[in-house]
Amino acid sequence: MTSPNHEFVKANLNLYAVLQNLEDLVEKDSDSATFTKNWKETIQFSVMGGPEAYVSFNNGVCKAGRGRAGKATIKLYFLSPAHLNKMFDNKGAPIPLKGFTKLPFLATKFSKLTKRLEYFLKPTDVLLADPNYRALNTLFTLNTAVFAAAELSSHEDFSKASVAGLKKGEVLMKVLPEGPCAHISFDNGAISAQKGDSKEATAFMYMRNVDVANAFLNQKTDAFSAIAKGDVAIWGQMPFLDALSRVLDRIPLYLT
């Protein structure tokens, strides 16, 4: 049995690190774009004593956000963080509070989309042999790692201790030559993650190319070997990179 705090941290990762990948899935995966182009729904996820988030679909664009949506068409409630995590593990169902007539949409269409995301988030060697699959898996893995690092640094005891004392700085993780990239910002205890490049970064982690990034992010190569070979380059304010490295190592304890 996992501890309540483990479930709370995992719920934050599921809602804020995993769910945000739907934005890029709808934008960059042609099958998902075609499948969702006519959707006009906003799904609210609310956990008793835990996080809240929403995901909206409108005119072929998906947007994931923290907190409460302005006008949710479907509201799903969870009695605890563990209840939410069971749904993400395909072992439980939410309590619908609004949108009862849309339950078939959740059970079929939305479920199909989340299974498509799961397909890209759980690679196999056979799947990774496809360059298109490898590129999307790299994007989703990078974004999940950065957003998960922000949540862990805010809520998990080990990660909080790892970043304690860090003042203001920003770490950019980028796949060369043209991305994808994402960054995590530290501002005297306030920690956040964002997709895309940064002009304010004070520390950098550059990965040579998609193949290197994919192996590195999927933990098929260790950091020391990658840096020694020049596949991964780091510079800037080392305390931020050292702390982030320790936090990234914690992700598999919650997301597998």
PDB file of C-alpha atoms in Angstrom:
ATOM      1  CA  MET A   1       0.000   0.000   0.000  1.00  0.00           C
ATOM      2  CA  THR A   2       1.333   3.439  -0.924  1.00  0.00           C
ATOM      3  CA  SER A   3       1.244   6.369   1.476  1.00  0.00           C
ATOM      4  CA  PRO A   4      -1.350   9.173   1.202  1.00  0.00           C
ATOM      5  CA  ASN A   5       1.414  11.617   0.311  1.00  0.00           C
ATOM      6  CA  HIS A   6       2.638   9.311  -2.460  1.00  0.00           C
ATOM      7  CA  GLU A   7      -0.895   9.233  -3.869  1.00  0.00           C
ATOM      8  CA  PHE A   8      -1.172  13.029  -3.573  1.00  0.00           C
ATOM      9  CA  VAL A   9       2.106  13.592  -5.416  1.00  0.00           C
ATOM     10  CA  LYS A  10       1.161  11.040  -8.081  1.00  0.00           C
ATOM     11  CA  ALA A  11      -2.226  12.736  -8.582  1.00  0.00           C
ATOM     12  CA  ASN A  12      -0.448  16.049  -9.174  1.00  0.00           C
ATOM     13  CA  LEU A  13       1.825  14.380 -11.711  1.00  0.00           C
ATOM     14  CA  ASN A  14      -1.111  12.747 -13.493  1.00  0.00           C
ATOM     15  CA  LEU A  15      -3.087  15.976 -13.790  1.00  0.00           C
ATOM     16  CA  TYR A  16      -0.277  18.461 -14.401  1.00  0.00           C
ATOM     17  CA  ALA A  17       2.517  16.450 -16.040  1.00  0.00           C
ATOM     18  CA  VAL A  18       0.710  13.716 -17.992  1.00  0.00           C
ATOM     19  CA  LEU A  19      -2.585  15.339 -19.019  1.00  0.00           C
ATOM     20  CA  GLN A  20      -0.913  18.376 -20.619  1.00  0.00           C
ATOM     21  CA  ASN A  21       0.456  16.059 -23.341  1.00  0.00           C
ATOM     22  CA  LEU A  22      -3.019  15.962 -24.897  1.00  0.00           C
ATOM     23  CA  GLU A  23      -2.344  19.490 -26.231  1.00  0.00           C
ATOM     24  CA  ASP A  24       0.582  18.289 -28.342  1.00  0.00           C
ATOM     25  CA  LEU A  25      -1.052  14.979 -29.191  1.00  0.00           C
ATOM     26  CA  VAL A  26      -3.995  16.766 -30.843  1.00  0.00           C
ATOM     27  CA  GLU A  27      -1.676  19.232 -32.590  1.00  0.00           C
ATOM     28  CA  LYS A  28       1.050  16.894 -33.830  1.00  0.00           C
ATOM     29  CA  ASP A  29      -0.490  13.433 -34.252  1.00  0.00           C
ATOM     30  CA  SER A  30      -2.559  13.425 -37.453  1.00  0.00           C
ATOM     31  CA  ASP A  31      -4.821  10.588 -36.296  1.00  0.00           C
ATOM     32  CA  SER A  32      -5.679  12.443 -33.082  1.00  0.00           C
ATOM     33  CA  ALA A  33      -6.146  15.735 -34.945  1.00  0.00           C
ATOM     34  CA  THR A  34      -8.639  14.147 -37.323  1.00  0.00           C
ATOM     35  CA  PHE A  35     -10.410  12.332 -34.531  1.00  0.00           C
ATOM     36  CA  THR A  36     -10.928  15.431 -32.344  1.00  0.00           C
ATOM     37  CA  LYS A  37     -11.399  18.209 -34.913  1.00  0.00           C
ATOM     38  CA  ASN A  38     -15.136  18.637 -34.204  1.00  0.00           C
ATOM     39  CA  TRP A  39     -15.024  18.270 -30.440  1.00  0.00           C
ATOM     40  CA  LYS A  40     -16.393  21.106 -28.315  1.00  0.00           C
ATOM     41  CA  GLU A  41     -16.080  19.839 -24.765  1.00  0.00           C
ATOM     42  CA  THR A  42     -14.388  20.929 -21.562  1.00  0.00           C
ATOM     43  CA  ILE A  43     -13.712  18.220 -18.987  1.00  0.00           C
ATOM     44  CA  GLN A  44     -13.125  19.225 -15.374  1.00  0.00           C
ATOM     45  CA  PHE A  45     -11.215  16.942 -13.004  1.00  0.00           C
ATOM     46  CA  SER A  46     -11.628  17.690  -9.266  1.00  0.00           C
ATOM     47  CA  VAL A  47     -10.103  15.701  -6.399  1.00  0.00           C
ATOM     48  CA  MET A  48     -11.328  16.032  -2.806  1.00  0.00           C
ATOM     49  CA  GLY A  49      -8.382  17.423  -0.860  1.00  0.00           C
ATOM     50  CA  GLY A  50      -6.260  17.365  -3.986  1.00  0.00           C
ATOM     51  CA  PRO A  51      -5.542  19.047  -7.295  1.00  0.00           C
ATOM     52  CA  GLU A  52      -7.959  20.307  -9.938  1.00  0.00           C
ATOM     53  CA  ALA A  53      -7.370  20.542 -13.670  1.00  0.00           C
ATOM     54  CA  TYR A  54      -9.266  20.689 -16.921  1.00  0.00           C
ATOM     55  CA  VAL A  55      -8.822  19.853 -20.555  1.00  0.00           C
ATOM     56  CA  SER A  56     -10.821  21.580 -23.302  1.00  0.00           C
ATOM     57  CA  PHE A  57     -11.326  20.840 -26.984  1.00  0.00           C
ATOM     58  CA  ASN A  58     -12.511  23.480 -29.427  1.00  0.00           C
ATOM     59  CA  ASN A  59     -12.120  23.700 -33.205  1.00  0.00           C
ATOM     60  CA  GLY A  60      -9.268  21.213 -33.309  1.00  0.00           C
ATOM     61  CA  VAL A  61      -7.312  22.811 -30.464  1.00  0.00           C
ATOM     62  CA  CYS A  62      -6.766  21.180 -27.085  1.00  0.00           C
ATOM     63  CA  LYS A  63      -5.899  23.213 -24.004  1.00  0.00           C
ATOM     64  CA  ALA A  64      -4.987  21.766 -20.606  1.00  0.00           C
ATOM     65  CA  GLY A  65      -4.997  23.966 -17.528  1.00  0.00           C
ATOM     66  CA  ARG A  66      -4.731  24.017 -13.757  1.00  0.00           C
ATOM     67  CA  GLY A  67      -7.660  24.741 -11.455  1.00  0.00           C
ATOM     68  CA  ARG A  68     -11.254  25.135 -12.575  1.00  0.00           C
ATOM     69  CA  ALA A  69     -12.456  25.741 -16.097  1.00  0.00           C
ATOM     70  CA  GLY A  70     -14.824  28.631 -16.663  1.00  0.00           C
ATOM     71  CA  LYS A  71     -17.529  26.584 -18.356  1.00  0.00           C
ATOM     72  CA  ALA A  72     -17.004  22.857 -18.082  1.00  0.00           C
ATOM     73  CA  THR A  73     -19.428  20.695 -20.044  1.00  0.00           C
ATOM     74  CA  ILE A  74     -18.367  17.587 -18.124  1.00  0.00           C
ATOM     75  CA  LYS A  75     -17.366  17.488 -14.455  1.00  0.00           C
ATOM     76  CA  LEU A  76     -15.644  14.456 -12.955  1.00  0.00           C
ATOM     77  CA  TYR A  77     -15.136  14.132  -9.214  1.00  0.00           C
ATOM     78  CA  PHE A  78     -12.752  11.918  -7.265  1.00  0.00           C
ATOM     79  CA  LEU A  79     -13.040  11.072  -3.576  1.00  0.00           C
ATOM     80  CA  SER A  80      -9.279  11.069  -3.054  1.00  0.00           C
ATOM     81  CA  PRO A  81      -5.977  11.348  -4.934  1.00  0.00           C
ATOM     82  CA  ALA A  82      -5.831   7.532  -4.918  1.00  0.00           C
ATOM     83  CA  HIS A  83      -9.247   7.435  -6.620  1.00  0.00           C
ATOM     84  CA  LEU A  84      -7.928   9.678  -9.423  1.00  0.00           C
ATOM     85  CA  ASN A  85      -4.756   7.613  -9.782  1.00  0.00           C
ATOM     86  CA  LYS A  86      -6.796   4.431 -10.198  1.00  0.00           C
ATOM     87  CA  MET A  87      -8.571   6.010 -13.159  1.00  0.00           C
ATOM     88  CA  PHE A  88      -5.229   6.916 -14.759  1.00  0.00           C
ATOM     89  CA  ASP A  89      -4.114   3.315 -14.156  1.00  0.00           C
ATOM     90  CA  ASN A  90      -7.293   2.037 -15.866  1.00  0.00           C
ATOM     91  CA  LYS A  91      -8.452   0.498 -12.585  1.00  0.00           C
ATOM     92  CA  GLY A  92     -11.210   2.883 -11.518  1.00  0.00           C
ATOM     93  CA  ALA A  93     -13.948   5.216 -12.692  1.00  0.00           C
ATOM     94  CA  PRO A  94     -14.740   8.832 -11.738  1.00  0.00           C
ATOM     95  CA  ILE A  95     -17.961  10.170 -10.253  1.00  0.00           C
ATOM     96  CA  PRO A  96     -19.722  12.304 -12.897  1.00  0.00           C
ATOM     97  CA  LEU A  97     -21.235  15.512 -11.503  1.00  0.00           C
ATOM     98  CA  LYS A  98     -22.200  17.153 -14.790  1.00  0.00           C
ATOM     99  CA  GLY A  99     -22.623  15.985 -18.359  1.00  0.00           C
ATOM    100  CA  PHE A 100     -24.466  12.726 -17.716  1.00  0.00           C
ATOM    101  CA  THR A 101     -25.618  12.637 -21.339  1.00  0.00           C
ATOM    102  CA  LYS A 102     -21.969  12.809 -22.406  1.00  0.00           C
ATOM    103  CA  LEU A 103     -20.906   9.629 -20.624  1.00  0.00           C
ATOM    104  CA  PRO A 104     -20.783   7.746 -23.952  1.00  0.00           C
ATOM    105  CA  PHE A 105     -18.361  10.444 -25.194  1.00  0.00           C
ATOM    106  CA  LEU A 106     -16.101   9.770 -22.215  1.00  0.00           C
ATOM    107  CA  ALA A 107     -16.328   6.003 -22.528  1.00  0.00           C
ATOM    108  CA  THR A 108     -15.613   5.857 -26.238  1.00  0.00           C
ATOM    109  CA  LYS A 109     -14.141   8.987 -27.837  1.00  0.00           C
ATOM    110  CA  PHE A 110     -12.163  10.490 -24.936  1.00  0.00           C
ATOM    111  CA  SER A 111     -11.031   7.035 -23.857  1.00  0.00           C
ATOM    112  CA  LYS A 112      -9.766   6.400 -27.385  1.00  0.00           C
ATOM    113  CA  LEU A 113      -7.737   9.627 -27.253  1.00  0.00           C
ATOM    114  CA  THR A 114      -6.181   8.832 -23.872  1.00  0.00           C
ATOM    115  CA  LYS A 115      -5.278   5.346 -25.105  1.00  0.00           C
ATOM    116  CA  ARG A 116      -3.555   7.015 -28.050  1.00  0.00           C
ATOM    117  CA  LEU A 117      -1.538   9.117 -25.600  1.00  0.00           C
ATOM    118  CA  GLU A 118      -0.686   6.009 -23.587  1.00  0.00           C
ATOM    119  CA  TYR A 119       0.524   4.402 -26.819  1.00  0.00           C
ATOM    120  CA  PHE A 120       3.051   7.215 -27.278  1.00  0.00           C
ATOM    121  CA  LEU A 121       4.052   7.373 -23.620  1.00  0.00           C
ATOM    122  CA  LYS A 122       4.850   3.663 -23.284  1.00  0.00           C
ATOM    123  CA  PRO A 123       7.401   2.923 -25.988  1.00  0.00           C
ATOM    124  CA  THR A 124       8.831  -0.387 -27.059  1.00  0.00           C
ATOM    125  CA  ASP A 125      11.997  -0.948 -29.071  1.00  0.00           C
ATOM    126  CA  VAL A 126       9.861  -1.890 -32.065  1.00  0.00           C
ATOM    127  CA  LEU A 127       7.797   1.298 -31.857  1.00  0.00           C
ATOM    128  CA  LEU A 128      10.888   3.474 -31.355  1.00  0.00           C
ATOM    129  CA  ALA A 129      12.325   2.208 -34.632  1.00  0.00           C
ATOM    130  CA  ASP A 130       9.774   4.463 -36.369  1.00  0.00           C
ATOM    131  CA  PRO A 131      11.275   8.011 -36.604  1.00  0.00           C
ATOM    132  CA  ASN A 132       7.863   9.677 -36.337  1.00  0.00           C
ATOM    133  CA  TYR A 133       6.948   7.691 -33.252  1.00  0.00           C
ATOM    134  CA  ARG A 134      10.406   8.358 -31.756  1.00  0.00           C
ATOM    135  CA  ALA A 135      10.013  12.125 -32.291  1.00  0.00           C
ATOM    136  CA  LEU A 136       6.616  12.263 -30.577  1.00  0.00           C
ATOM    137  CA  ASN A 137       7.738  10.000 -27.741  1.00  0.00           C
ATOM    138  CA  THR A 138      10.718  12.311 -27.198  1.00  0.00           C
ATOM    139  CA  LEU A 139       8.483  15.390 -27.100  1.00  0.00           C
ATOM    140  CA  PHE A 140       6.008  13.844 -24.661  1.00  0.00           C
ATOM    141  CA  THR A 141       8.748  12.386 -22.455  1.00  0.00           C
ATOM    142  CA  LEU A 142      10.591  15.717 -22.282  1.00  0.00           C
ATOM    143  CA  ASN A 143       7.471  17.704 -21.414  1.00  0.00           C
ATOM    144  CA  THR A 144       6.322  15.115 -18.883  1.00  0.00           C
ATOM    145  CA  ALA A 145       9.766  15.198 -17.225  1.00  0.00           C
ATOM    146  CA  VAL A 146       9.868  18.993 -16.920  1.00  0.00           C
ATOM    147  CA  PHE A 147       6.317  19.343 -15.618  1.00  0.00           C
ATOM    148  CA  ALA A 148       6.795  16.397 -13.257  1.00  0.00           C
ATOM    149  CA  ALA A 149      10.008  17.955 -11.932  1.00  0.00           C
ATOM    150  CA  ALA A 150       8.116  21.131 -11.068  1.00  0.00           C
ATOM    151  CA  GLU A 151       5.422  19.184  -9.210  1.00  0.00           C
ATOM    152  CA  LEU A 152       7.927  16.992  -7.366  1.00  0.00           C
ATOM    153  CA  SER A 153       9.971  20.037  -6.358  1.00  0.00           C
ATOM    154  CA  SER A 154       6.816  21.574  -4.908  1.00  0.00           C
ATOM    155  CA  HIS A 155       5.248  18.575  -3.159  1.00  0.00           C
ATOM    156  CA  GLU A 156       7.634  15.643  -2.632  1.00  0.00           C
ATOM    157  CA  ASP A 157       9.842  15.694   0.468  1.00  0.00           C
ATOM    158  CA  PHE A 158      13.038  14.403  -1.168  1.00  0.00           C
ATOM    159  CA  SER A 159      12.674  16.724  -4.156  1.00  0.00           C
ATOM    160  CA  LYS A 160      11.772  19.692  -1.957  1.00  0.00           C
ATOM    161  CA  ALA A 161      14.960  19.107   0.022  1.00  0.00           C
ATOM    162  CA  SER A 162      16.932  18.834  -3.243  1.00  0.00           C
ATOM    163  CA  VAL A 163      15.871  22.293  -4.421  1.00  0.00           C
ATOM    164  CA  ALA A 164      15.856  23.952  -0.997  1.00  0.00           C
ATOM    165  CA  GLY A 165      18.054  27.021  -0.970  1.00  0.00           C
ATOM    166  CA  LEU A 166      17.769  27.688  -4.683  1.00  0.00           C
ATOM    167  CA  LYS A 167      16.737  31.281  -5.259  1.00  0.00           C
ATOM    168  CA  LYS A 168      15.965  32.542  -8.727  1.00  0.00           C
ATOM    169  CA  GLY A 169      16.995  30.694 -11.879  1.00  0.00           C
ATOM    170  CA  GLU A 170      15.753  28.790 -14.876  1.00  0.00           C
ATOM    171  CA  VAL A 171      16.857  25.489 -16.421  1.00  0.00           C
ATOM    172  CA  LEU A 172      16.346  24.945 -20.148  1.00  0.00           C
ATOM    173  CA  MET A 173      16.274  21.393 -21.524  1.00  0.00           C
ATOM    174  CA  LYS A 174      16.573  21.368 -25.296  1.00  0.00           C
ATOM    175  CA  VAL A 175      16.975  18.794 -28.049  1.00  0.00           C
ATOM    176  CA  LEU A 176      19.297  20.087 -30.757  1.00  0.00           C
ATOM    177  CA  PRO A 177      19.207  21.447 -33.326  1.00  0.00           C
ATOM    178  CA  GLU A 178      15.649  22.807 -33.248  1.00  0.00           C
ATOM    179  CA  GLY A 179      13.904  21.282 -30.274  1.00  0.00           C
ATOM    180  CA  PRO A 180      11.689  20.216 -28.734  1.00  0.00           C
ATOM    181  CA  CYS A 181      12.521  22.123 -25.582  1.00  0.00           C
ATOM    182  CA  ALA A 182      11.012  23.013 -22.223  1.00  0.00           C
ATOM    183  CA  HIS A 183      12.127  24.819 -19.104  1.00  0.00           C
ATOM    184  CA  ILE A 184      11.575  24.922 -15.367  1.00  0.00           C
ATOM    185  CA  SER A 185      11.688  28.168 -13.392  1.00  0.00           C
ATOM    186  CA  PHE A 186      12.665  28.655  -9.750  1.00  0.00           C
ATOM    187  CA  ASP A 187      11.763  31.904  -8.025  1.00  0.00           C
ATOM    188  CA  ASN A 188      12.413  31.841  -4.281  1.00  0.00           C
ATOM    189  CA  GLY A 189      10.259  28.768  -3.679  1.00  0.00           C
ATOM    190  CA  ALA A 190       7.794  29.251  -6.536  1.00  0.00           C
ATOM    191  CA  ILE A 191       8.464  26.537  -9.126  1.00  0.00           C
ATOM    192  CA  SER A 192       6.825  26.230 -12.532  1.00  0.00           C
ATOM    193  CA  ALA A 193       7.335  24.510 -15.893  1.00  0.00           C
ATOM    194  CA  GLN A 194       6.673  25.721 -19.411  1.00  0.00           C
ATOM    195  CA  LYS A 195       6.964  24.297 -22.889  1.00  0.00           C
ATOM    196  CA  GLY A 196       9.258  25.882 -25.446  1.00  0.00           C
ATOM    197  CA  ASP A 197      12.508  27.853 -25.439  1.00  0.00           C
ATOM    198  CA  SER A 198      13.642  30.439 -22.923  1.00  0.00           C
ATOM    199  CA  LYS A 199      15.673  33.638 -23.099  1.00  0.00           C
ATOM    200  CA  GLU A 200      15.940  33.812 -19.313  1.00  0.00           C
ATOM    201  CA  ALA A 201      17.654  30.475 -18.656  1.00  0.00           C
ATOM    202  CA  THR A 202      20.543  30.502 -16.219  1.00  0.00           C
ATOM    203  CA  ALA A 203      21.397  26.818 -16.699  1.00  0.00           C
ATOM    204  CA  PHE A 204      21.231  24.628 -19.791  1.00  0.00           C
ATOM    205  CA  MET A 205      20.974  20.958 -20.736  1.00  0.00           C
ATOM    206  CA  TYR A 206      21.424  20.403 -24.448  1.00  0.00           C
ATOM    207  CA  MET A 207      20.911  16.957 -26.007  1.00  0.00           C
ATOM    208  CA  ARG A 208      22.725  16.345 -29.299  1.00  0.00           C
ATOM    209  CA  ASN A 209      19.725  15.114 -31.316  1.00  0.00           C
ATOM    210  CA  VAL A 210      16.401  13.290 -31.033  1.00  0.00           C
ATOM    211  CA  ASP A 211      18.018   9.848 -30.871  1.00  0.00           C
ATOM    212  CA  VAL A 212      20.315  10.895 -28.035  1.00  0.00           C
ATOM    213  CA  ALA A 213      17.477  12.681 -26.238  1.00  0.00           C
ATOM    214  CA  ASN A 214      15.154   9.719 -26.555  1.00  0.00           C
ATOM    215  CA  ALA A 215      17.676   7.287 -25.083  1.00  0.00           C
ATOM    216  CA  PHE A 216      18.633   9.756 -22.340  1.00  0.00           C
ATOM    217  CA  LEU A 217      15.073  10.685 -21.347  1.00  0.00           C
ATOM    218  CA  ASN A 218      13.958   7.045 -21.386  1.00  0.00           C
ATOM    219  CA  GLN A 219      16.903   6.233 -19.099  1.00  0.00           C
ATOM    220  CA  LYS A 220      18.585   3.929 -21.592  1.00  0.00           C
ATOM    221  CA  THR A 221      21.821   5.869 -21.143  1.00  0.00           C
ATOM    222  CA  ASP A 222      23.027   7.280 -17.845  1.00  0.00           C
ATOM    223  CA  ALA A 223      23.829  10.956 -17.384  1.00  0.00           C
ATOM    224  CA  PHE A 224      27.544  10.468 -16.700  1.00  0.00           C
ATOM    225  CA  SER A 225      28.111   8.447 -19.880  1.00  0.00           C
ATOM    226  CA  ALA A 226      26.057  10.838 -21.999  1.00  0.00           C
ATOM    227  CA  ILE A 227      27.960  13.877 -20.696  1.00  0.00           C
ATOM    228  CA  ALA A 228      31.350  12.146 -21.026  1.00  0.00           C
ATOM    229  CA  LYS A 229      30.620  11.293 -24.680  1.00  0.00           C
ATOM    230  CA  GLY A 230      29.465  14.832 -25.398  1.00  0.00           C
ATOM    231  CA  ASP A 231      25.944  13.688 -26.258  1.00  0.00           C
ATOM    232  CA  VAL A 232      24.541  15.823 -23.456  1.00  0.00           C
ATOM    233  CA  ALA A 233      26.075  19.227 -22.685  1.00  0.00           C
ATOM    234  CA  ILE A 234      25.412  21.153 -19.493  1.00  0.00           C
ATOM    235  CA  TRP A 235      26.544  24.565 -18.357  1.00  0.00           C
ATOM    236  CA  GLY A 236      25.421  27.558 -16.393  1.00  0.00           C
ATOM    237  CA  GLN A 237      24.480  27.586 -12.712  1.00  0.00           C
ATOM    238  CA  MET A 238      25.393  24.060 -11.649  1.00  0.00           C
ATOM    239  CA  PRO A 239      23.392  23.987  -8.377  1.00  0.00           C
ATOM    240  CA  PHE A 240      20.186  24.148 -10.426  1.00  0.00           C
ATOM    241  CA  LEU A 241      21.320  21.343 -12.745  1.00  0.00           C
ATOM    242  CA  ASP A 242      22.493  19.180  -9.843  1.00  0.00           C
ATOM    243  CA  ALA A 243      19.196  19.610  -8.039  1.00  0.00           C
ATOM    244  CA  LEU A 244      17.135  19.012 -11.175  1.00  0.00           C
ATOM    245  CA  SER A 245      19.045  15.805 -11.903  1.00  0.00           C
ATOM    246  CA  ARG A 246      18.167  14.441  -8.476  1.00  0.00           C
ATOM    247  CA  VAL A 247      14.514  15.380  -8.940  1.00  0.00           C
ATOM    248  CA  LEU A 248      14.279  13.806 -12.410  1.00  0.00           C
ATOM    249  CA  ASP A 249      15.524  10.520 -10.950  1.00  0.00           C
ATOM    250  CA  ARG A 250      12.405  10.447  -8.736  1.00  0.00           C
ATOM    251  CA  ILE A 251       9.877  10.403 -11.590  1.00  0.00           C
ATOM    252  CA  PRO A 252       9.885   6.594 -12.129  1.00  0.00           C
ATOM    253  CA  LEU A 253       8.821   6.162  -8.493  1.00  0.00           C
ATOM    254  CA  TYR A 254       5.464   7.691  -9.473  1.00  0.00           C
ATOM    255  CA  LEU A 255       5.057   7.298 -13.234  1.00  0.00           C
ATOM    256  CA  THR A 256       5.907   4.036 -15.014  1.00  0.00           C
TER     257      THR A 256
END
